[in-house]
Amino acid sequence: MIAGGTVHTPDGPREVDVHVADGVITSLGNESAPAGARTVDARGMYVLPGAIDVHVHSRDPGFPKKEDFGTLTEAAAAGGVTTVIDMPNTVPAVDAAGVLEAKAALARAKAHVDFGLWGLVRSGTTPDDLELLAAAGALGFKAYLGYAFNVTRKQIAYSPELSDSDLEPPPDYGTLARLAPAIARLGLPLAIHAEDPGILSAFRRPLETYADLLAARPPEAEAVAIAAAAEIAGASGVRLHIAHLSSASGLAAAKEAIRAGAPMSLETCPQYLWLCDEDFARVGTAMKMFPPIRTSADRDALVDGLAKGVVGIVATDHAPHTDAEKAASLDEALAGSPGFQTLYVSCLELAHRQGNVWLAPRWVSEAPAELAGLQESKGKIAPGYDADFVIVDPNRPTRVRAETMRSRQRHGALDGMEFGFTVREVYLRGAQVAGAGRRSRRTGGRMVRPARR
Ligand SMILES: [Zn+2]
């Protein structure tokens, strides 16, 4: 039983006890717990549903030096993320059912939190591939527009030399249009990395300054990709999910498409909501990522989109690299940042500033559960739901410091920032997975699959 806290329930915040049996919430109410049941004292605390992070890069299998599924999920737990949905660009990339099954087995052996898996859309993918991936448990598909595929190394190629004979061309709008009806029939979402490859290649340049990075990946690349993919979503009925929305123009294009009826969800990340180009002088290559963190006007537009509910989901795009890979020049540093331990606290701070702290669990838990097809078991504190809780101290601030990060890469884009909330304890299906008093470091993460739609 979690006793005495202010609980985020589907009916709003309530001061109520949460009763749990066998990892599932049995009731909310102030009746006494059965004799012998463990009681967690949450007086003065918020009790929130565990975050479901729909945009995660585990690096495992493929690059365990950057991160493996064990360090990944310990860091996730420490930040209040009780379910990670891992992107398919591990190596081998998750483009077939057998690869997904092998990755699931590896993850199951190491996972401290629950996990789900995205499947990959290549330009060579067939509807049969998608059907088999879905049967193996893929809860959606991701297409990386503009990223080629090395068929020998089974790896997405980030800087493709197109003369390389091992490369299959990147998925394009034709690929999306060809596969969208099959994905729609499976009832699963199609997520895209939305930067138009033609625009990116027209503006490619050496990155000497942060202004070069912004010029090389202009916001119209995002807006054009969103508008084109939205046409395909509208025609096929597939649920389109825009990963890591980064620009005011991208948001405007998405709003217009949604108004015209395109089935679409929008995700952004804390780094786009808290940082802008002016922060580069302070933060350096820790904030290099694709799409880039843009101007203060872009940041403010995204915060506004979130406040108005147009942007529904905040995910991390947790994408660690080694310190050496991030310490290189702006041109050579790899793109990405770790993010789990700043997700919940930064969203609570943002929601608090918007006048309603209870919006945060909608952004990081309830709306992501719907996207992932987990809305019947996760994302809410209600009877019958998994007992995935985050106990947050609303009176104790967190300063983001590399020393307290659990991910293998400790330096992130939000280093040095302070948020007015602290994740105190985290529970996965009733078992404590982070915080003081944790009794076991046993790995108990399970694979999640989407409910039938
Ligand atoms: Zn990503």
XYZ file of C-alpha atoms and ligand atoms in Angstrom:
454
model
C 0.000 0.000 0.000
C 1.162 3.541 -0.802
C -0.262 5.601 2.049
C -0.916 9.265 2.636
C 0.251 10.755 -0.678
C -1.497 13.003 -3.164
C -2.303 10.586 -5.963
C -2.707 11.476 -9.652
C -5.955 9.594 -10.384
C -8.082 9.663 -13.560
C -10.457 11.953 -11.602
C -7.698 14.381 -10.676
C -5.423 14.619 -7.648
C -6.758 12.873 -4.523
C -5.374 12.236 -1.078
C -5.963 8.533 -1.007
C -4.137 5.274 -0.297
C -3.263 2.972 -3.200
C -3.681 -0.752 -2.530
C -1.704 -3.304 -4.513
C -1.733 -7.082 -4.835
C 0.432 -9.195 -7.142
C 1.822 -6.129 -8.883
C -1.576 -4.713 -9.795
C -3.553 -1.844 -8.253
C -6.590 -3.298 -6.482
C -8.250 -0.179 -5.089
C -7.900 3.471 -4.173
C -9.341 4.244 -0.784
C -8.618 4.832 2.827
C -9.501 1.342 4.092
C -6.761 -0.421 6.058
C -4.305 -2.681 4.306
C -4.339 -6.447 4.880
C -2.093 -7.558 7.769
C 1.505 -8.016 6.691
C 1.245 -5.818 3.581
C 4.192 -3.458 3.132
C 3.196 0.173 3.586
C 5.070 2.990 1.884
C 4.675 6.304 3.718
C 4.025 8.913 1.017
C 2.790 11.744 3.245
C 3.661 15.095 1.671
C 4.549 13.358 -1.616
C 2.984 13.091 -5.048
C 2.162 9.578 -6.249
C 2.342 9.522 -10.056
C 2.094 6.818 -12.717
C 5.468 5.542 -13.936
C 6.646 7.252 -17.108
C 6.459 5.369 -20.413
C 9.279 6.657 -22.577
C 8.378 6.000 -26.204
C 11.703 7.227 -27.629
C 14.717 5.348 -26.275
C 18.005 4.190 -27.806
C 19.371 1.321 -25.731
C 22.506 0.688 -27.905
C 22.134 -2.989 -26.988
C 22.796 -5.088 -28.987
C 25.416 -3.215 -30.990
C 27.226 -0.643 -28.882
C 27.189 -1.782 -25.234
C 30.120 0.564 -24.493
C 27.683 3.438 -24.932
C 24.925 1.726 -22.915
C 23.550 -1.744 -22.330
C 20.050 -2.813 -21.383
C 21.070 -3.087 -17.723
C 22.540 0.423 -17.332
C 19.774 1.752 -19.562
C 16.973 0.467 -17.407
C 18.661 1.338 -14.096
C 18.934 4.928 -15.315
C 15.327 4.784 -16.505
C 14.152 3.549 -13.109
C 16.124 6.276 -11.322
C 14.243 8.904 -13.337
C 10.781 7.420 -12.809
C 10.580 5.722 -16.216
C 9.032 2.288 -15.620
C 8.591 1.346 -19.288
C 11.082 2.032 -22.085
C 10.060 1.634 -25.719
C 13.304 1.000 -27.556
C 14.020 2.265 -31.051
C 14.987 -0.260 -33.745
C 18.404 1.186 -34.702
C 20.334 -1.249 -32.535
C 22.698 -3.589 -34.414
C 21.465 -5.751 -36.001
C 18.611 -3.331 -36.703
C 15.146 -4.647 -35.843
C 13.887 -5.167 -39.389
C 12.619 -8.757 -38.990
C 10.762 -10.857 -36.448
C 13.787 -13.036 -35.627
C 15.903 -9.987 -34.798
C 13.149 -8.622 -32.581
C 12.853 -11.932 -30.730
C 16.618 -12.106 -30.111
C 16.663 -8.519 -28.860
C 13.703 -9.230 -26.569
C 15.543 -12.210 -25.059
C 18.656 -10.098 -24.438
C 16.601 -7.276 -22.918
C 14.568 -9.614 -20.716
C 17.768 -10.910 -19.100
C 18.983 -7.419 -18.148
C 15.938 -5.156 -17.796
C 15.129 -3.443 -14.502
C 11.967 -1.906 -15.968
C 9.419 -3.068 -18.527
C 10.249 -2.613 -22.176
C 8.612 -2.580 -25.588
C 10.207 -2.620 -29.030
C 9.753 -0.623 -32.222
C 10.305 -2.327 -35.573
C 12.244 -0.712 -38.435
C 10.890 0.391 -41.809
C 13.544 0.060 -44.541
C 13.011 0.954 -48.172
C 13.108 -2.797 -48.823
C 10.567 -3.705 -46.119
C 7.493 -5.678 -47.255
C 4.007 -5.864 -45.702
C 4.832 -9.467 -44.730
C 7.892 -8.279 -42.768
C 5.647 -5.860 -40.866
C 3.043 -8.507 -40.118
C 5.684 -10.877 -38.723
C 7.263 -8.092 -36.671
C 3.841 -7.234 -35.231
C 3.198 -10.885 -34.404
C 6.564 -10.977 -32.603
C 5.471 -8.008 -30.473
C 6.545 -4.811 -32.259
C 4.285 -2.067 -30.965
C 4.873 0.238 -33.894
C 7.263 1.001 -36.742
C 9.887 3.695 -37.190
C 11.061 5.126 -40.495
C 14.229 7.211 -40.564
C 13.754 9.456 -43.591
C 17.105 10.080 -45.228
C 19.056 7.370 -43.407
C 20.339 4.585 -45.642
C 20.790 0.985 -44.495
C 23.997 -1.026 -44.607
C 22.768 -4.499 -45.523
C 26.063 -6.207 -44.615
C 26.441 -4.643 -41.196
C 22.656 -4.625 -40.606
C 22.984 -1.061 -39.464
C 21.450 2.309 -40.220
C 24.033 4.501 -41.973
C 24.069 8.010 -40.566
C 26.513 9.565 -43.038
C 25.987 7.434 -46.089
C 28.519 7.407 -48.898
C 25.969 6.552 -51.538
C 28.632 4.940 -53.716
C 28.914 2.207 -51.079
C 27.472 -0.947 -52.666
C 26.406 -2.305 -49.257
C 23.864 0.476 -48.897
C 20.145 0.162 -49.485
C 18.649 3.611 -50.198
C 16.801 5.349 -47.350
C 13.044 4.942 -46.951
C 11.281 7.827 -48.724
C 7.704 9.091 -49.017
C 7.114 6.336 -51.556
C 8.109 3.745 -48.936
C 5.719 5.322 -46.441
C 2.864 5.442 -48.959
C 3.480 1.818 -49.973
C 3.540 0.464 -46.396
C 1.076 2.780 -44.606
C -2.037 0.729 -45.508
C -0.437 -2.441 -44.082
C 0.559 -0.639 -40.875
C -2.942 0.830 -40.597
C -4.429 -2.681 -40.950
C -2.214 -3.890 -38.093
C -3.557 -1.015 -35.958
C -0.044 0.116 -35.042
C 1.548 3.575 -35.220
C 4.096 4.682 -37.820
C 6.737 6.926 -36.229
C 9.014 9.038 -38.377
C 12.249 10.933 -38.011
C 10.869 13.980 -39.795
C 13.620 15.833 -41.642
C 13.286 16.029 -45.427
C 16.439 14.460 -46.922
C 16.417 16.675 -50.023
C 16.516 19.822 -47.926
C 19.205 18.398 -45.634
C 21.441 17.472 -48.556
C 20.980 20.915 -50.156
C 22.210 22.624 -46.980
C 24.957 20.159 -45.943
C 28.114 21.963 -44.763
C 30.987 21.568 -42.308
C 29.820 22.391 -38.787
C 32.238 24.920 -37.374
C 29.747 26.900 -35.322
C 26.334 26.193 -33.865
C 24.893 28.533 -36.505
C 26.271 26.112 -39.129
C 24.405 23.272 -37.473
C 21.143 25.244 -37.555
C 21.720 26.238 -41.188
C 22.498 22.636 -42.162
C 19.206 21.323 -40.736
C 16.680 24.129 -41.243
C 13.176 23.951 -39.737
C 11.554 23.749 -43.183
C 13.106 20.266 -43.481
C 10.933 19.256 -40.521
C 7.817 21.060 -41.759
C 8.053 19.559 -45.270
C 8.521 16.014 -43.946
C 5.579 16.373 -41.554
C 3.284 17.777 -44.239
C 4.190 15.017 -46.716
C 3.860 12.187 -44.195
C 0.570 13.664 -42.972
C -0.881 13.427 -46.497
C 0.023 9.735 -46.490
C -1.486 9.271 -43.019
C -4.674 11.015 -44.106
C -4.989 8.840 -47.210
C -4.217 5.516 -45.513
C -5.623 6.087 -42.030
C -2.328 5.053 -40.416
C -1.616 6.721 -37.091
C 1.411 8.898 -37.730
C 3.697 9.714 -34.819
C 6.141 12.594 -35.151
C 9.260 11.855 -33.108
C 11.187 14.662 -31.408
C 9.356 17.710 -32.830
C 11.841 20.583 -32.680
C 10.534 23.637 -34.527
C 7.755 26.207 -34.691
C 7.399 25.518 -38.444
C 7.115 21.782 -37.840
C 4.447 22.440 -35.219
C 2.555 24.751 -37.591
C 2.631 22.120 -40.364
C 1.403 19.465 -37.943
C -1.419 21.672 -36.643
C -2.629 22.304 -40.160
C -2.549 18.587 -41.000
C -4.393 17.677 -37.793
C -7.024 20.306 -38.594
C -7.421 18.664 -42.011
C -8.031 15.334 -40.321
C -4.669 13.549 -40.420
C -4.411 11.002 -37.571
C -1.239 12.181 -35.875
C 0.454 12.410 -32.495
C 3.278 14.800 -31.682
C 6.192 14.138 -29.379
C 8.849 16.537 -28.185
C 11.657 16.180 -25.644
C 12.764 18.181 -22.568
C 15.878 19.451 -24.351
C 13.718 21.228 -26.986
C 11.499 22.671 -24.239
C 14.290 24.001 -22.033
C 17.200 24.920 -24.318
C 17.883 27.061 -27.377
C 20.872 27.936 -29.573
C 22.033 30.544 -27.034
C 22.788 27.729 -24.587
C 25.458 26.208 -26.833
C 28.211 28.443 -25.430
C 27.495 26.990 -21.963
C 26.495 23.408 -22.806
C 28.687 22.570 -25.829
C 28.406 19.329 -27.801
C 26.291 17.688 -25.058
C 23.417 19.482 -26.813
C 24.318 18.322 -30.309
C 21.403 16.258 -31.582
C 19.286 15.759 -34.698
C 17.000 17.524 -35.242
C 18.880 20.393 -33.581
C 17.863 22.417 -30.568
C 16.825 25.654 -32.313
C 15.959 29.244 -31.370
C 14.150 30.621 -28.326
C 11.118 31.233 -30.591
C 11.044 27.528 -31.508
C 11.405 26.530 -27.863
C 8.565 28.860 -26.818
C 6.301 27.578 -29.608
C 6.830 23.985 -28.435
C 6.097 24.913 -24.811
C 2.916 26.624 -26.009
C 1.977 23.589 -28.141
C 2.343 21.409 -25.066
C 0.278 23.785 -22.906
C -2.494 23.752 -25.524
C -2.406 19.952 -25.833
C -1.397 19.910 -29.527
C 1.905 18.337 -28.554
C 0.714 15.460 -26.389
C 3.806 13.432 -25.542
C 7.157 14.208 -23.982
C 9.800 11.497 -24.475
C 13.541 11.599 -23.919
C 15.211 10.474 -27.164
C 17.703 9.041 -24.646
C 20.697 8.507 -26.961
C 23.963 8.041 -25.088
C 27.472 7.922 -26.543
C 30.879 7.561 -24.914
C 32.479 10.689 -23.428
C 35.127 10.588 -26.171
C 32.491 10.505 -28.895
C 30.791 13.572 -27.390
C 34.016 15.462 -26.602
C 34.996 15.774 -30.296
C 34.567 18.970 -32.346
C 31.015 20.094 -33.153
C 31.439 18.620 -36.633
C 32.633 15.230 -35.399
C 30.805 14.793 -32.081
C 28.029 12.214 -32.324
C 24.440 13.442 -31.986
C 22.379 12.562 -28.912
C 22.115 12.932 -25.143
C 21.024 10.763 -22.218
C 17.719 11.906 -20.747
C 15.872 9.562 -18.369
C 16.749 11.224 -15.092
C 15.598 14.645 -16.223
C 12.324 13.604 -17.928
C 9.833 13.559 -15.061
C 11.341 16.332 -12.942
C 11.704 18.729 -15.878
C 8.136 18.036 -17.026
C 6.772 18.578 -13.513
C 8.599 21.906 -13.397
C 7.211 22.936 -16.782
C 3.664 21.869 -15.868
C 3.994 23.707 -12.552
C 4.974 26.878 -14.420
C 1.908 26.398 -16.621
C -0.237 26.359 -13.485
C -1.135 22.658 -13.432
C 1.516 20.245 -12.256
C -0.839 17.297 -12.999
C -0.347 17.794 -16.746
C 3.104 16.204 -16.469
C 1.888 12.617 -15.937
C -0.354 13.027 -18.996
C 2.651 13.974 -21.154
C 5.016 11.264 -19.931
C 2.684 8.415 -18.993
C -0.964 8.520 -20.047
C -0.581 9.777 -23.638
C 2.485 7.565 -24.312
C 0.524 4.533 -23.033
C -2.148 5.247 -25.648
C 0.438 5.561 -28.422
C 2.081 2.273 -27.447
C -1.236 0.419 -27.104
C -0.696 -0.040 -23.357
C -3.685 2.047 -22.260
C -5.395 -0.918 -20.615
C -2.521 -1.761 -18.272
C -0.287 1.288 -17.851
C -0.377 5.085 -17.733
C -2.974 5.462 -14.976
C -3.299 4.940 -11.257
C -6.590 3.054 -11.213
C -7.802 -0.421 -10.191
C -6.639 -3.121 -12.614
C -3.600 -1.137 -13.790
C 0.011 -2.165 -13.193
C 1.368 -0.829 -9.899
C 4.008 1.355 -11.584
C 4.494 4.386 -9.346
C 6.805 7.323 -9.006
C 6.871 8.970 -5.602
C 7.911 12.572 -6.036
C 8.930 15.055 -3.379
C 7.426 18.406 -4.494
C 9.449 20.370 -1.948
C 12.908 19.146 -2.792
C 14.640 20.463 -5.914
C 16.893 18.392 -8.175
C 20.058 19.908 -9.586
C 21.154 17.935 -12.642
C 24.686 16.705 -12.050
C 26.703 14.139 -13.982
C 27.775 12.441 -10.721
C 24.240 11.317 -9.927
C 23.446 9.984 -13.393
C 23.112 6.217 -13.767
C 23.382 6.020 -17.524
C 26.797 5.023 -18.884
C 27.061 8.495 -20.417
C 26.700 10.866 -17.508
C 26.874 14.255 -19.212
C 23.574 15.360 -20.729
C 22.116 18.422 -22.416
C 20.345 19.586 -19.228
C 23.416 19.405 -16.938
C 23.487 22.190 -14.358
C 19.764 22.950 -14.515
C 17.572 22.879 -11.444
C 13.985 21.622 -11.212
C 11.794 21.974 -8.123
C 10.953 18.262 -7.748
C 12.805 15.084 -6.802
C 12.008 11.483 -7.706
C 12.185 9.735 -4.312
C 11.135 6.146 -4.989
C 10.016 4.178 -8.024
C 7.975 0.975 -8.163
C 7.488 -1.433 -11.054
C 4.460 -3.722 -10.695
C 4.663 -3.221 -6.934
C 8.417 -3.887 -6.548
C 10.770 -1.032 -5.726
C 13.234 -0.399 -8.559
C 14.820 2.890 -7.472
C 15.281 5.054 -4.397
C 16.374 4.550 -0.811
C 15.221 1.326 0.802
C 15.336 -0.676 -2.402
C 15.617 -4.278 -1.205
C 16.666 -6.119 -4.319
C 18.577 -5.325 -7.482
C 16.884 -8.217 -9.218
C 16.031 -7.554 -12.841
C 12.299 -7.981 -13.251
C 11.520 -6.132 -16.469
C 9.040 -7.756 -18.826
C 8.308 -7.144 -22.470
C 5.062 -5.276 -23.080
C 2.877 -5.803 -26.135
C 0.094 -3.613 -27.445
C -3.472 -4.506 -26.541
C -5.691 -5.451 -29.476
C -7.263 -2.376 -31.007
Zn 16.004 9.086 -31.527
